[in-house]
């Protein structure tokens, strides 16, 4: 079982990625920015953990990182990725 973090996971391709990894049995955390209802629906459907975070804001990324376990897979689906997330990947 891998620990997966997906940015932009509340809709579209991101939500599909959340569903795929959750169906494989992975531990999935997804970041989303605005749509709390969509995030709640994805979380309810998949069992994934949503975290509200604007990944273009360094302070929000640092706060989100402090809540995340060490990760195995990072899916940068939101179109931007703060370097703090990349530092969480194993070497």
PDB file of N, CA and C in Angstrom:
ATOM      1  N   UNK A   1       0.847  -1.178   0.000  1.00  0.00           N
ATOM      2  CA  UNK A   1       0.000   0.000   0.000  1.00  0.00           C
ATOM      3  C   UNK A   1       0.891   1.239   0.000  1.00  0.00           C
ATOM      4  N   UNK A   2       0.673   2.097  -0.977  1.00  0.00           N
ATOM      5  CA  UNK A   2       1.435   3.340  -1.093  1.00  0.00           C
ATOM      6  C   UNK A   2       0.654   4.489  -0.467  1.00  0.00           C
ATOM      7  N   UNK A   3       1.380   5.513  -0.049  1.00  0.00           N
ATOM      8  CA  UNK A   3       0.764   6.759   0.385  1.00  0.00           C
ATOM      9  C   UNK A   3       0.857   7.726  -0.775  1.00  0.00           C
ATOM     10  N   UNK A   4      -0.307   8.219  -1.217  1.00  0.00           N
ATOM     11  CA  UNK A   4      -0.406   9.032  -2.422  1.00  0.00           C
ATOM     12  C   UNK A   4      -0.977  10.397  -2.071  1.00  0.00           C
ATOM     13  N   UNK A   5      -0.361  11.457  -2.581  1.00  0.00           N
ATOM     14  CA  UNK A   5      -0.895  12.810  -2.452  1.00  0.00           C
ATOM     15  C   UNK A   5      -1.186  13.326  -3.850  1.00  0.00           C
ATOM     16  N   UNK A   6      -2.402  13.843  -4.023  1.00  0.00           N
ATOM     17  CA  UNK A   6      -2.840  14.346  -5.327  1.00  0.00           C
ATOM     18  C   UNK A   6      -3.287  15.788  -5.158  1.00  0.00           C
ATOM     19  N   UNK A   7      -2.682  16.691  -5.922  1.00  0.00           N
ATOM     20  CA  UNK A   7      -3.141  18.074  -5.886  1.00  0.00           C
ATOM     21  C   UNK A   7      -4.290  18.224  -6.884  1.00  0.00           C
ATOM     22  N   UNK A   8      -5.222  19.121  -6.582  1.00  0.00           N
ATOM     23  CA  UNK A   8      -6.369  19.322  -7.464  1.00  0.00           C
ATOM     24  C   UNK A   8      -7.247  18.089  -7.541  1.00  0.00           C
ATOM     25  N   UNK A   9      -7.469  17.449  -6.390  1.00  0.00           N
ATOM     26  CA  UNK A   9      -8.160  16.163  -6.379  1.00  0.00           C
ATOM     27  C   UNK A   9      -9.664  16.192  -6.200  1.00  0.00           C
ATOM     28  N   UNK A  10     -10.279  17.359  -6.225  1.00  0.00           N
ATOM     29  CA  UNK A  10     -11.716  17.406  -5.951  1.00  0.00           C
ATOM     30  C   UNK A  10     -12.591  17.288  -7.191  1.00  0.00           C
ATOM     31  N   UNK A  11     -11.984  17.356  -8.378  1.00  0.00           N
ATOM     32  CA  UNK A  11     -12.813  17.270  -9.592  1.00  0.00           C
ATOM     33  C   UNK A  11     -11.963  16.843 -10.781  1.00  0.00           C
ATOM     34  N   UNK A  12     -12.626  16.466 -11.833  1.00  0.00           N
ATOM     35  CA  UNK A  12     -11.968  16.144 -13.099  1.00  0.00           C
ATOM     36  C   UNK A  12     -10.944  15.029 -13.002  1.00  0.00           C
ATOM     37  N   UNK A  13      -9.806  15.238 -13.653  1.00  0.00           N
ATOM     38  CA  UNK A  13      -8.743  14.236 -13.690  1.00  0.00           C
ATOM     39  C   UNK A  13      -8.230  13.943 -12.287  1.00  0.00           C
ATOM     40  N   UNK A  14      -8.137  14.968 -11.442  1.00  0.00           N
ATOM     41  CA  UNK A  14      -7.674  14.765 -10.066  1.00  0.00           C
ATOM     42  C   UNK A  14      -8.578  13.836  -9.291  1.00  0.00           C
ATOM     43  N   UNK A  15      -9.885  14.042  -9.399  1.00  0.00           N
ATOM     44  CA  UNK A  15     -10.843  13.171  -8.713  1.00  0.00           C
ATOM     45  C   UNK A  15     -10.761  11.747  -9.259  1.00  0.00           C
ATOM     46  N   UNK A  16     -10.564  11.615 -10.564  1.00  0.00           N
ATOM     47  CA  UNK A  16     -10.418  10.283 -11.158  1.00  0.00           C
ATOM     48  C   UNK A  16      -9.165   9.597 -10.628  1.00  0.00           C
ATOM     49  N   UNK A  17      -8.095  10.365 -10.445  1.00  0.00           N
ATOM     50  CA  UNK A  17      -6.858   9.801  -9.893  1.00  0.00           C
ATOM     51  C   UNK A  17      -7.075   9.366  -8.443  1.00  0.00           C
ATOM     52  N   UNK A  18      -7.795  10.171  -7.672  1.00  0.00           N
ATOM     53  CA  UNK A  18      -8.120   9.789  -6.291  1.00  0.00           C
ATOM     54  C   UNK A  18      -8.865   8.459  -6.296  1.00  0.00           C
ATOM     55  N   UNK A  19      -9.870   8.343  -7.150  1.00  0.00           N
ATOM     56  CA  UNK A  19     -10.655   7.105  -7.233  1.00  0.00           C
ATOM     57  C   UNK A  19      -9.782   5.916  -7.615  1.00  0.00           C
ATOM     58  N   UNK A  20      -8.896   6.090  -8.582  1.00  0.00           N
ATOM     59  CA  UNK A  20      -8.029   5.009  -9.051  1.00  0.00           C
ATOM     60  C   UNK A  20      -7.115   4.505  -7.938  1.00  0.00           C
ATOM     61  N   UNK A  21      -6.407   5.417  -7.280  1.00  0.00           N
ATOM     62  CA  UNK A  21      -5.485   5.008  -6.222  1.00  0.00           C
ATOM     63  C   UNK A  21      -6.223   4.432  -5.018  1.00  0.00           C
ATOM     64  N   UNK A  22      -7.367   5.002  -4.678  1.00  0.00           N
ATOM     65  CA  UNK A  22      -8.145   4.472  -3.554  1.00  0.00           C
ATOM     66  C   UNK A  22      -8.640   3.060  -3.873  1.00  0.00           C
ATOM     67  N   UNK A  23      -9.059   2.834  -5.108  1.00  0.00           N
ATOM     68  CA  UNK A  23      -9.530   1.504  -5.516  1.00  0.00           C
ATOM     69  C   UNK A  23      -8.417   0.472  -5.457  1.00  0.00           C
ATOM     70  N   UNK A  24      -7.163   0.906  -5.642  1.00  0.00           N
ATOM     71  CA  UNK A  24      -6.010  -0.004  -5.536  1.00  0.00           C
ATOM     72  C   UNK A  24      -5.696  -0.346  -4.096  1.00  0.00           C
ATOM     73  N   UNK A  25      -6.315   0.395  -3.162  1.00  0.00           N
ATOM     74  CA  UNK A  25      -6.051   0.154  -1.757  1.00  0.00           C
ATOM     75  C   UNK A  25      -4.989   1.064  -1.170  1.00  0.00           C
ATOM     76  N   UNK A  26      -4.588   2.081  -1.922  1.00  0.00           N
ATOM     77  CA  UNK A  26      -3.588   3.007  -1.422  1.00  0.00           C
ATOM     78  C   UNK A  26      -4.195   3.981  -0.413  1.00  0.00           C
ATOM     79  N   UNK A  27      -3.348   4.538   0.416  1.00  0.00           N
ATOM     80  CA  UNK A  27      -3.741   5.600   1.348  1.00  0.00           C
ATOM     81  C   UNK A  27      -3.652   6.902   0.569  1.00  0.00           C
ATOM     82  N   UNK A  28      -4.785   7.581   0.352  1.00  0.00           N
ATOM     83  CA  UNK A  28      -4.829   8.746  -0.523  1.00  0.00           C
ATOM     84  C   UNK A  28      -5.204  10.004   0.253  1.00  0.00           C
ATOM     85  N   UNK A  29      -4.413  11.041   0.042  1.00  0.00           N
ATOM     86  CA  UNK A  29      -4.704  12.386   0.542  1.00  0.00           C
ATOM     87  C   UNK A  29      -4.777  13.273  -0.689  1.00  0.00           C
ATOM     88  N   UNK A  30      -5.811  14.117  -0.758  1.00  0.00           N
ATOM     89  CA  UNK A  30      -5.857  15.033  -1.890  1.00  0.00           C
ATOM     90  C   UNK A  30      -6.033  16.467  -1.421  1.00  0.00           C
ATOM     91  N   UNK A  31      -5.382  17.352  -2.155  1.00  0.00           N
ATOM     92  CA  UNK A  31      -5.456  18.772  -1.876  1.00  0.00           C
ATOM     93  C   UNK A  31      -6.441  19.402  -2.849  1.00  0.00           C
ATOM     94  N   UNK A  32      -7.186  20.364  -2.347  1.00  0.00           N
ATOM     95  CA  UNK A  32      -8.125  21.098  -3.188  1.00  0.00           C
ATOM     96  C   UNK A  32      -8.154  22.531  -2.681  1.00  0.00           C
ATOM     97  N   UNK A  33      -8.629  23.454  -3.521  1.00  0.00           N
ATOM     98  CA  UNK A  33      -8.568  24.853  -3.118  1.00  0.00           C
ATOM     99  C   UNK A  33      -9.900  25.429  -2.665  1.00  0.00           C
ATOM    100  N   UNK A  34     -10.975  25.235  -3.421  1.00  0.00           N
ATOM    101  CA  UNK A  34     -12.183  26.007  -3.148  1.00  0.00           C
ATOM    102  C   UNK A  34     -13.462  25.203  -2.940  1.00  0.00           C
ATOM    103  N   UNK A  35     -13.654  24.164  -3.696  1.00  0.00           N
ATOM    104  CA  UNK A  35     -14.958  23.516  -3.737  1.00  0.00           C
ATOM    105  C   UNK A  35     -15.095  22.457  -2.635  1.00  0.00           C
ATOM    106  N   UNK A  36     -15.549  22.914  -1.473  1.00  0.00           N
ATOM    107  CA  UNK A  36     -15.686  22.025  -0.320  1.00  0.00           C
ATOM    108  C   UNK A  36     -16.698  20.909  -0.565  1.00  0.00           C
ATOM    109  N   UNK A  37     -17.789  21.219  -1.269  1.00  0.00           N
ATOM    110  CA  UNK A  37     -18.804  20.195  -1.534  1.00  0.00           C
ATOM    111  C   UNK A  37     -18.267  19.089  -2.429  1.00  0.00           C
ATOM    112  N   UNK A  38     -17.545  19.470  -3.482  1.00  0.00           N
ATOM    113  CA  UNK A  38     -16.963  18.467  -4.381  1.00  0.00           C
ATOM    114  C   UNK A  38     -15.933  17.632  -3.643  1.00  0.00           C
ATOM    115  N   UNK A  39     -15.114  18.276  -2.807  1.00  0.00           N
ATOM    116  CA  UNK A  39     -14.107  17.542  -2.038  1.00  0.00           C
ATOM    117  C   UNK A  39     -14.769  16.561  -1.079  1.00  0.00           C
ATOM    118  N   UNK A  40     -15.825  16.987  -0.433  1.00  0.00           N
ATOM    119  CA  UNK A  40     -16.534  16.098   0.493  1.00  0.00           C
ATOM    120  C   UNK A  40     -17.130  14.905  -0.244  1.00  0.00           C
ATOM    121  N   UNK A  41     -17.637  15.132  -1.452  1.00  0.00           N
ATOM    122  CA  UNK A  41     -18.208  14.036  -2.236  1.00  0.00           C
ATOM    123  C   UNK A  41     -17.134  13.026  -2.638  1.00  0.00           C
ATOM    124  N   UNK A  42     -15.975  13.515  -3.076  1.00  0.00           N
ATOM    125  CA  UNK A  42     -14.870  12.616  -3.448  1.00  0.00           C
ATOM    126  C   UNK A  42     -14.407  11.832  -2.220  1.00  0.00           C
ATOM    127  N   UNK A  43     -14.280  12.514  -1.098  1.00  0.00           N
ATOM    128  CA  UNK A  43     -13.843  11.843   0.133  1.00  0.00           C
ATOM    129  C   UNK A  43     -14.837  10.774   0.559  1.00  0.00           C
ATOM    130  N   UNK A  44     -16.121  11.081   0.475  1.00  0.00           N
ATOM    131  CA  UNK A  44     -17.154  10.106   0.865  1.00  0.00           C
ATOM    132  C   UNK A  44     -17.140   8.894  -0.066  1.00  0.00           C
ATOM    133  N   UNK A  45     -16.918   9.128  -1.344  1.00  0.00           N
ATOM    134  CA  UNK A  45     -16.930   8.043  -2.327  1.00  0.00           C
ATOM    135  C   UNK A  45     -15.704   7.148  -2.219  1.00  0.00           C
ATOM    136  N   UNK A  46     -14.554   7.726  -1.835  1.00  0.00           N
ATOM    137  CA  UNK A  46     -13.292   6.988  -1.915  1.00  0.00           C
ATOM    138  C   UNK A  46     -12.641   6.662  -0.570  1.00  0.00           C
ATOM    139  N   UNK A  47     -13.021   7.391   0.463  1.00  0.00           N
ATOM    140  CA  UNK A  47     -12.346   7.231   1.752  1.00  0.00           C
ATOM    141  C   UNK A  47     -11.046   8.009   1.833  1.00  0.00           C
ATOM    142  N   UNK A  48     -10.741   8.789   0.805  1.00  0.00           N
ATOM    143  CA  UNK A  48      -9.528   9.609   0.790  1.00  0.00           C
ATOM    144  C   UNK A  48      -9.675  10.789   1.752  1.00  0.00           C
ATOM    145  N   UNK A  49      -8.550  11.354   2.128  1.00  0.00           N
ATOM    146  CA  UNK A  49      -8.530  12.480   3.060  1.00  0.00           C
ATOM    147  C   UNK A  49      -8.339  13.779   2.293  1.00  0.00           C
ATOM    148  N   UNK A  50      -9.309  14.702   2.385  1.00  0.00           N
ATOM    149  CA  UNK A  50      -9.159  15.985   1.707  1.00  0.00           C
ATOM    150  C   UNK A  50      -8.472  17.013   2.608  1.00  0.00           C
ATOM    151  N   UNK A  51      -7.635  17.859   2.008  1.00  0.00           N
ATOM    152  CA  UNK A  51      -7.030  18.983   2.720  1.00  0.00           C
ATOM    153  C   UNK A  51      -7.187  20.218   1.839  1.00  0.00           C
ATOM    154  N   UNK A  52      -7.843  21.241   2.378  1.00  0.00           N
ATOM    155  CA  UNK A  52      -8.022  22.490   1.657  1.00  0.00           C
ATOM    156  C   UNK A  52      -6.695  23.248   1.669  1.00  0.00           C
ATOM    157  N   UNK A  53      -6.155  23.528   0.471  1.00  0.00           N
ATOM    158  CA  UNK A  53      -4.841  24.144   0.376  1.00  0.00           C
ATOM    159  C   UNK A  53      -4.648  24.764  -1.006  1.00  0.00           C
ATOM    160  N   UNK A  54      -4.254  26.028  -1.044  1.00  0.00           N
ATOM    161  CA  UNK A  54      -3.877  26.680  -2.292  1.00  0.00           C
ATOM    162  C   UNK A  54      -2.395  26.361  -2.519  1.00  0.00           C
ATOM    163  N   UNK A  55      -2.098  25.478  -3.466  1.00  0.00           N
ATOM    164  CA  UNK A  55      -0.723  25.023  -3.638  1.00  0.00           C
ATOM    165  C   UNK A  55       0.207  26.085  -4.221  1.00  0.00           C
ATOM    166  N   UNK A  56      -0.311  27.256  -4.573  1.00  0.00           N
ATOM    167  CA  UNK A  56       0.555  28.350  -5.004  1.00  0.00           C
ATOM    168  C   UNK A  56       0.974  29.230  -3.824  1.00  0.00           C
ATOM    169  N   UNK A  57       0.437  28.951  -2.639  1.00  0.00           N
ATOM    170  CA  UNK A  57       0.739  29.731  -1.435  1.00  0.00           C
ATOM    171  C   UNK A  57       1.677  28.923  -0.529  1.00  0.00           C
ATOM    172  N   UNK A  58       2.910  29.388  -0.384  1.00  0.00           N
ATOM    173  CA  UNK A  58       3.931  28.647   0.370  1.00  0.00           C
ATOM    174  C   UNK A  58       3.501  28.358   1.799  1.00  0.00           C
ATOM    175  N   UNK A  59       2.864  29.305   2.459  1.00  0.00           N
ATOM    176  CA  UNK A  59       2.444  29.083   3.855  1.00  0.00           C
ATOM    177  C   UNK A  59       1.382  27.993   3.952  1.00  0.00           C
ATOM    178  N   UNK A  60       0.432  27.990   3.016  1.00  0.00           N
ATOM    179  CA  UNK A  60      -0.591  26.942   3.033  1.00  0.00           C
ATOM    180  C   UNK A  60       0.014  25.576   2.736  1.00  0.00           C
ATOM    181  N   UNK A  61       0.971  25.537   1.833  1.00  0.00           N
ATOM    182  CA  UNK A  61       1.637  24.267   1.518  1.00  0.00           C
ATOM    183  C   UNK A  61       2.387  23.754   2.740  1.00  0.00           C
ATOM    184  N   UNK A  62       3.109  24.619   3.418  1.00  0.00           N
ATOM    185  CA  UNK A  62       3.843  24.212   4.619  1.00  0.00           C
ATOM    186  C   UNK A  62       2.885  23.672   5.682  1.00  0.00           C
ATOM    187  N   UNK A  63       1.745  24.320   5.851  1.00  0.00           N
ATOM    188  CA  UNK A  63       0.749  23.855   6.820  1.00  0.00           C
ATOM    189  C   UNK A  63       0.205  22.474   6.418  1.00  0.00           C
ATOM    190  N   UNK A  64      -0.080  22.311   5.130  1.00  0.00           N
ATOM    191  CA  UNK A  64      -0.591  21.022   4.645  1.00  0.00           C
ATOM    192  C   UNK A  64       0.451  19.930   4.815  1.00  0.00           C
ATOM    193  N   UNK A  65       1.703  20.234   4.506  1.00  0.00           N
ATOM    194  CA  UNK A  65       2.785  19.252   4.617  1.00  0.00           C
ATOM    195  C   UNK A  65       2.914  18.739   6.045  1.00  0.00           C
ATOM    196  N   UNK A  66       2.723  19.623   7.002  1.00  0.00           N
ATOM    197  CA  UNK A  66       2.862  19.214   8.399  1.00  0.00           C
ATOM    198  C   UNK A  66       1.823  18.173   8.788  1.00  0.00           C
ATOM    199  N   UNK A  67       0.748  18.056   8.023  1.00  0.00           N
ATOM    200  CA  UNK A  67      -0.321  17.100   8.310  1.00  0.00           C
ATOM    201  C   UNK A  67      -0.185  15.789   7.541  1.00  0.00           C
ATOM    202  N   UNK A  68       0.769  15.732   6.609  1.00  0.00           N
ATOM    203  CA  UNK A  68       0.878  14.575   5.720  1.00  0.00           C
ATOM    204  C   UNK A  68       1.892  13.560   6.223  1.00  0.00           C
ATOM    205  N   UNK A  69       1.603  12.286   5.972  1.00  0.00           N
ATOM    206  CA  UNK A  69       2.609  11.254   6.257  1.00  0.00           C
ATOM    207  C   UNK A  69       3.679  11.306   5.169  1.00  0.00           C
ATOM    208  N   UNK A  70       4.769  10.564   5.358  1.00  0.00           N
ATOM    209  CA  UNK A  70       5.754  10.453   4.284  1.00  0.00           C
ATOM    210  C   UNK A  70       5.051   9.843   3.086  1.00  0.00           C
ATOM    211  N   UNK A  71       5.309  10.387   1.914  1.00  0.00           N
ATOM    212  CA  UNK A  71       4.561   9.901   0.765  1.00  0.00           C
ATOM    213  C   UNK A  71       5.425   9.110  -0.196  1.00  0.00           C
ATOM    214  N   UNK A  72       4.755   8.256  -0.955  1.00  0.00           N
ATOM    215  CA  UNK A  72       5.405   7.431  -1.962  1.00  0.00           C
ATOM    216  C   UNK A  72       5.177   7.964  -3.365  1.00  0.00           C
ATOM    217  N   UNK A  73       3.983   8.531  -3.580  1.00  0.00           N
ATOM    218  CA  UNK A  73       3.598   9.001  -4.910  1.00  0.00           C
ATOM    219  C   UNK A  73       2.998  10.394  -4.782  1.00  0.00           C
ATOM    220  N   UNK A  74       3.445  11.310  -5.634  1.00  0.00           N
ATOM    221  CA  UNK A  74       2.899  12.661  -5.689  1.00  0.00           C
ATOM    222  C   UNK A  74       2.369  12.898  -7.093  1.00  0.00           C
ATOM    223  N   UNK A  75       1.079  13.220  -7.204  1.00  0.00           N
ATOM    224  CA  UNK A  75       0.466  13.544  -8.484  1.00  0.00           C
ATOM    225  C   UNK A  75       0.189  15.041  -8.485  1.00  0.00           C
ATOM    226  N   UNK A  76       0.956  15.783  -9.280  1.00  0.00           N
ATOM    227  CA  UNK A  76       0.802  17.241  -9.365  1.00  0.00           C
ATOM    228  C   UNK A  76      -0.205  17.551 -10.463  1.00  0.00           C
ATOM    229  N   UNK A  77      -1.466  17.516 -10.109  1.00  0.00           N
ATOM    230  CA  UNK A  77      -2.543  17.680 -11.061  1.00  0.00           C
ATOM    231  C   UNK A  77      -3.057  19.114 -11.133  1.00  0.00           C
ATOM    232  N   UNK A  78      -2.698  19.959 -10.190  1.00  0.00           N
ATOM    233  CA  UNK A  78      -3.287  21.297 -10.146  1.00  0.00           C
ATOM    234  C   UNK A  78      -2.622  22.290 -11.092  1.00  0.00           C
ATOM    235  N   UNK A  79      -1.564  21.918 -11.762  1.00  0.00           N
ATOM    236  CA  UNK A  79      -0.907  22.813 -12.703  1.00  0.00           C
ATOM    237  C   UNK A  79       0.211  23.622 -12.075  1.00  0.00           C
ATOM    238  N   UNK A  80       0.380  23.492 -10.766  1.00  0.00           N
ATOM    239  CA  UNK A  80       1.451  24.175 -10.056  1.00  0.00           C
ATOM    240  C   UNK A  80       1.847  23.283  -8.891  1.00  0.00           C
ATOM    241  N   UNK A  81       3.106  23.334  -8.519  1.00  0.00           N
ATOM    242  CA  UNK A  81       3.545  22.517  -7.388  1.00  0.00           C
ATOM    243  C   UNK A  81       4.588  23.286  -6.605  1.00  0.00           C
ATOM    244  N   UNK A  82       4.316  23.527  -5.358  1.00  0.00           N
ATOM    245  CA  UNK A  82       5.280  24.190  -4.489  1.00  0.00           C
ATOM    246  C   UNK A  82       6.381  23.204  -4.153  1.00  0.00           C
ATOM    247  N   UNK A  83       7.621  23.660  -4.087  1.00  0.00           N
ATOM    248  CA  UNK A  83       8.759  22.761  -3.857  1.00  0.00           C
ATOM    249  C   UNK A  83       8.671  22.030  -2.530  1.00  0.00           C
ATOM    250  N   UNK A  84       7.931  22.549  -1.571  1.00  0.00           N
ATOM    251  CA  UNK A  84       7.774  21.867  -0.293  1.00  0.00           C
ATOM    252  C   UNK A  84       7.162  20.488  -0.458  1.00  0.00           C
ATOM    253  N   UNK A  85       6.236  20.342  -1.394  1.00  0.00           N
ATOM    254  CA  UNK A  85       5.651  19.024  -1.649  1.00  0.00           C
ATOM    255  C   UNK A  85       6.681  18.074  -2.234  1.00  0.00           C
ATOM    256  N   UNK A  86       7.500  18.578  -3.138  1.00  0.00           N
ATOM    257  CA  UNK A  86       8.514  17.720  -3.754  1.00  0.00           C
ATOM    258  C   UNK A  86       9.529  17.217  -2.749  1.00  0.00           C
ATOM    259  N   UNK A  87       9.805  18.007  -1.722  1.00  0.00           N
ATOM    260  CA  UNK A  87      10.762  17.607  -0.701  1.00  0.00           C
ATOM    261  C   UNK A  87      10.271  16.439   0.135  1.00  0.00           C
ATOM    262  N   UNK A  88       8.988  16.151   0.078  1.00  0.00           N
ATOM    263  CA  UNK A  88       8.434  15.039   0.843  1.00  0.00           C
ATOM    264  C   UNK A  88       8.655  13.690   0.181  1.00  0.00           C
ATOM    265  N   UNK A  89       9.028  13.692  -1.086  1.00  0.00           N
ATOM    266  CA  UNK A  89       9.241  12.430  -1.794  1.00  0.00           C
ATOM    267  C   UNK A  89      10.514  11.757  -1.298  1.00  0.00           C
ATOM    268  N   UNK A  90      10.494  10.420  -1.166  1.00  0.00           N
ATOM    269  CA  UNK A  90      11.703   9.714  -0.763  1.00  0.00           C
ATOM    270  C   UNK A  90      12.776   9.877  -1.840  1.00  0.00           C
ATOM    271  N   UNK A  91      14.024   9.822  -1.410  1.00  0.00           N
ATOM    272  CA  UNK A  91      15.138   9.995  -2.352  1.00  0.00           C
ATOM    273  C   UNK A  91      15.329   8.787  -3.230  1.00  0.00           C
TER     274      UNK A  91
END
